[in-house]
Amino acid sequence: MIRINLLPASRANQASSGSQAWLIAVVVFAALEIIGCFVLYGNKQQQLEDWGRKNKTVETEIKLSQEKVADHPNVKAKLAQLKAREDAIARLQSARTGPTAAMLEVAHLLSKGRGPSVAPERLEQIKNDDPLAMYNPQWDPRRLWLSSFVEDSRTVRLTGSARDGEDVSELARRMNLSVYFYDVRLLPGKKESTAKDAVNSVSFQLEARVRY
């Protein structure tokens, strides 16, 4: 059997050129796809490295925070020790200055020409409102003497003797006016007589709260 190519030569050439163009297009597309994959891979790799660096930074911050938290009990313990030390110093300071100041005030109350520690405006107001509550500046403190001064938990008790009850009342008035004392109470006393000079006197006890 004899086959005869009846297609013109130009059409055959066109068909061959079309096949080559299609093949080139496929190759170019494949190349572009490969290049795109490499670019995408590079971007993902960059993102992964960025995330890795961020994770390391966060891990470092977490580690530092954990170290700080781990040391928190020690810090609290040190702060508690400092607070206890400050409280102890404050108590010692109060014990050193408080009773001393109260005893000095009693000494002032029993000194001739002295009176209670009180603001002048308050004293003037008391003088206007209740003259009987005022102390007597002419009182002779030698009419009264103390035998003991005891302070416990900011409560003081004075024990002593006086010529008569008015002298004891004068001391109580002065203590009530003083900024150092409040809630002054006169405890039961008794009359006594000394054989030495046969002068009658009264023993007394005064109790009061002290401010310091």
Coordinates of C-alpha atoms in Angstrom, one line a residue:
M1 CA 0.0 0.0 0.0
I2 CA 1.3 3.4 -1.0
R3 CA 0.6 6.4 1.3
I4 CA 0.7 9.8 -0.2
N5 CA 1.1 12.9 2.0
L6 CA -1.4 15.2 0.5
L7 CA -0.8 18.0 3.2
P8 CA 1.1 20.9 2.0
A9 CA 4.6 21.4 3.5
S10 CA 3.7 24.7 5.1
R11 CA 0.9 23.1 7.2
A12 CA 3.3 20.4 8.4
N13 CA 5.8 23.0 9.5
Q14 CA 3.0 24.9 11.4
A15 CA 2.0 21.8 13.2
S16 CA 5.6 21.1 14.3
S17 CA 6.1 24.7 15.4
G18 CA 2.9 24.6 17.5
S19 CA 4.1 21.4 19.3
Q20 CA 7.4 23.1 20.1
A21 CA 5.7 26.2 21.4
W22 CA 3.4 24.1 23.7
L23 CA 6.4 22.2 25.0
I24 CA 8.2 25.4 25.7
A25 CA 5.2 26.8 27.5
V26 CA 5.0 23.7 29.7
V27 CA 8.7 24.0 30.5
V28 CA 8.4 27.7 31.3
F29 CA 5.4 27.1 33.5
A30 CA 7.1 24.3 35.3
A31 CA 10.2 26.5 35.9
L32 CA 8.0 29.3 37.2
E33 CA 6.3 26.9 39.5
I34 CA 9.6 25.6 40.8
I35 CA 10.9 29.2 41.3
G36 CA 7.6 30.1 43.1
C37 CA 8.1 27.1 45.4
F38 CA 11.6 28.2 46.2
V39 CA 10.4 31.7 46.9
L40 CA 7.6 30.5 49.1
Y41 CA 9.9 28.1 50.9
G42 CA 12.4 31.0 51.5
N43 CA 9.6 33.1 53.0
K44 CA 8.4 30.3 55.2
Q45 CA 11.9 29.6 56.3
Q46 CA 12.4 33.3 57.2
Q47 CA 9.1 33.3 59.1
L48 CA 10.2 30.2 61.0
E49 CA 13.5 31.8 61.9
D50 CA 11.7 34.9 63.1
W51 CA 9.3 32.9 65.2
G52 CA 12.3 30.9 66.6
R53 CA 14.0 34.2 67.6
K54 CA 10.8 35.5 69.2
N55 CA 10.3 32.2 71.1
K56 CA 13.8 32.4 72.5
T57 CA 13.2 36.0 73.6
V58 CA 10.0 34.9 75.3
E59 CA 11.7 31.9 76.9
T60 CA 14.4 34.2 78.2
E61 CA 11.8 36.6 79.7
I62 CA 9.9 33.6 81.3
K63 CA 13.1 32.3 82.8
L64 CA 14.0 35.7 84.3
S65 CA 10.5 36.0 85.6
Q66 CA 10.6 32.5 87.1
E67 CA 13.9 33.4 88.8
K68 CA 12.4 36.5 90.3
V69 CA 9.3 34.6 91.5
A70 CA 11.5 31.9 92.9
D71 CA 13.3 34.5 95.0
H72 CA 10.0 36.1 96.2
P73 CA 9.8 34.1 99.4
N74 CA 13.3 35.2 100.4
V75 CA 12.4 38.9 99.6
K76 CA 9.2 38.5 101.7
A77 CA 11.2 37.0 104.6
K78 CA 13.7 39.8 104.5
L79 CA 10.9 42.4 104.5
A80 CA 9.3 40.7 107.5
Q81 CA 12.6 40.8 109.3
L82 CA 13.0 44.5 108.6
K83 CA 9.4 45.2 109.7
A84 CA 9.9 43.2 113.0
R85 CA 13.2 45.1 113.6
E86 CA 11.5 48.5 113.0
D87 CA 8.7 47.5 115.4
A88 CA 11.2 46.5 118.1
I89 CA 13.1 49.7 117.7
A90 CA 9.8 51.7 117.9
R91 CA 8.8 49.8 121.1
L92 CA 12.2 50.5 122.6
Q93 CA 12.1 54.1 121.7
S94 CA 8.6 54.4 123.1
A95 CA 9.7 52.7 126.3
R96 CA 12.7 54.9 126.6
T97 CA 11.0 58.3 126.0
G98 CA 7.4 57.6 127.1
P99 CA 7.8 56.9 130.8
T100 CA 10.6 59.4 131.1
A101 CA 8.4 62.1 129.6
A102 CA 5.6 61.2 131.9
M103 CA 7.8 61.3 135.0
L104 CA 9.2 64.7 133.9
E105 CA 5.6 66.0 133.6
V106 CA 4.9 64.8 137.2
A107 CA 8.0 66.6 138.3
H108 CA 6.7 69.8 136.6
L109 CA 3.3 69.4 138.3
L110 CA 5.0 69.2 141.7
S111 CA 7.4 72.2 141.0
K112 CA 6.7 75.6 142.4
G113 CA 5.6 78.1 139.8
R114 CA 5.1 75.4 137.2
G115 CA 1.9 73.9 135.9
P116 CA 0.6 71.2 133.5
S117 CA 1.7 71.0 129.9
V118 CA -1.4 72.3 128.0
A119 CA -2.0 74.6 125.1
P120 CA -2.8 78.2 126.2
E121 CA -5.9 78.4 124.1
R122 CA -7.3 75.2 125.6
L123 CA -6.5 76.5 129.1
E124 CA -8.3 79.7 128.4
Q125 CA -11.3 77.8 127.1
I126 CA -11.4 75.6 130.3
K127 CA -11.1 78.8 132.4
N128 CA -14.2 80.2 130.7
D129 CA -16.2 77.0 130.6
D130 CA -15.4 75.5 134.0
P131 CA -13.3 77.6 136.3
L132 CA -13.4 74.9 139.0
A133 CA -11.3 72.7 136.6
M134 CA -8.5 75.2 136.6
Y135 CA -5.4 74.5 138.7
N136 CA -4.2 76.8 141.4
P137 CA -0.9 78.6 140.4
Q138 CA -0.4 79.6 144.0
W139 CA -0.5 76.0 145.3
D140 CA 2.6 75.0 147.4
P141 CA 3.7 71.6 146.0
R142 CA 5.7 70.9 149.2
R143 CA 2.3 70.0 150.8
L144 CA 2.4 66.7 148.8
W145 CA 5.1 64.1 148.3
L146 CA 5.3 60.9 146.3
S147 CA 6.5 57.5 147.4
S148 CA 6.2 55.6 144.2
F149 CA 5.6 56.0 140.5
V150 CA 4.6 52.8 138.6
E151 CA 3.8 52.6 134.9
D152 CA 2.5 49.4 133.3
S153 CA 0.9 49.2 129.8
R154 CA 0.5 53.0 129.7
T155 CA -1.3 53.1 133.0
V156 CA 0.5 55.0 135.8
R157 CA -0.2 54.8 139.5
L158 CA 1.1 57.4 141.9
T159 CA 1.3 56.7 145.6
G160 CA 2.1 59.2 148.2
S161 CA 0.9 61.4 151.1
A162 CA -0.4 64.9 151.4
R163 CA -1.4 67.4 154.1
D164 CA -5.1 67.1 153.2
G165 CA -7.5 66.0 150.5
E166 CA -7.4 69.4 148.7
D167 CA -3.7 68.9 147.9
V168 CA -4.5 65.5 146.3
S169 CA -7.4 67.1 144.4
E170 CA -5.0 69.8 143.1
L171 CA -2.6 67.2 141.8
A172 CA -5.5 65.4 140.1
R173 CA -6.7 68.6 138.5
R174 CA -3.2 69.3 137.1
M175 CA -2.9 65.8 135.7
N176 CA -6.3 66.1 134.0
L177 CA -5.3 69.3 132.4
S178 CA -1.9 67.9 131.2
V179 CA -1.6 66.6 127.6
Y180 CA 0.2 63.6 129.0
F181 CA -2.5 62.1 131.2
Y182 CA -6.2 61.3 131.0
D183 CA -8.8 59.3 132.8
V184 CA -7.4 60.3 136.2
R185 CA -8.9 58.4 139.1
L186 CA -8.5 58.9 142.8
L187 CA -8.3 55.6 144.6
P188 CA -9.4 55.2 148.2
G189 CA -6.9 56.6 150.7
K190 CA -6.7 57.0 154.5
K191 CA -5.6 59.5 157.1
E192 CA -2.3 58.9 158.9
S193 CA -0.2 60.6 161.5
T194 CA 3.5 60.6 161.9
A195 CA 4.9 60.3 165.4
K196 CA 7.9 62.4 164.5
D197 CA 6.1 65.7 164.1
A198 CA 2.6 64.7 164.9
V199 CA 1.3 66.3 161.7
N200 CA -1.8 64.6 160.2
S201 CA -1.7 63.7 156.6
V202 CA -3.6 61.6 154.1
S203 CA -2.2 58.8 152.0
F204 CA -3.5 58.5 148.5
Q205 CA -3.2 56.7 145.2
L206 CA -3.9 58.2 141.8
E207 CA -4.3 56.2 138.7
A208 CA -4.3 57.6 135.2
R209 CA -3.7 56.7 131.5
V210 CA -0.7 58.2 129.9
R211 CA -0.2 59.5 126.3
Y212 CA 3.1 59.0 124.5

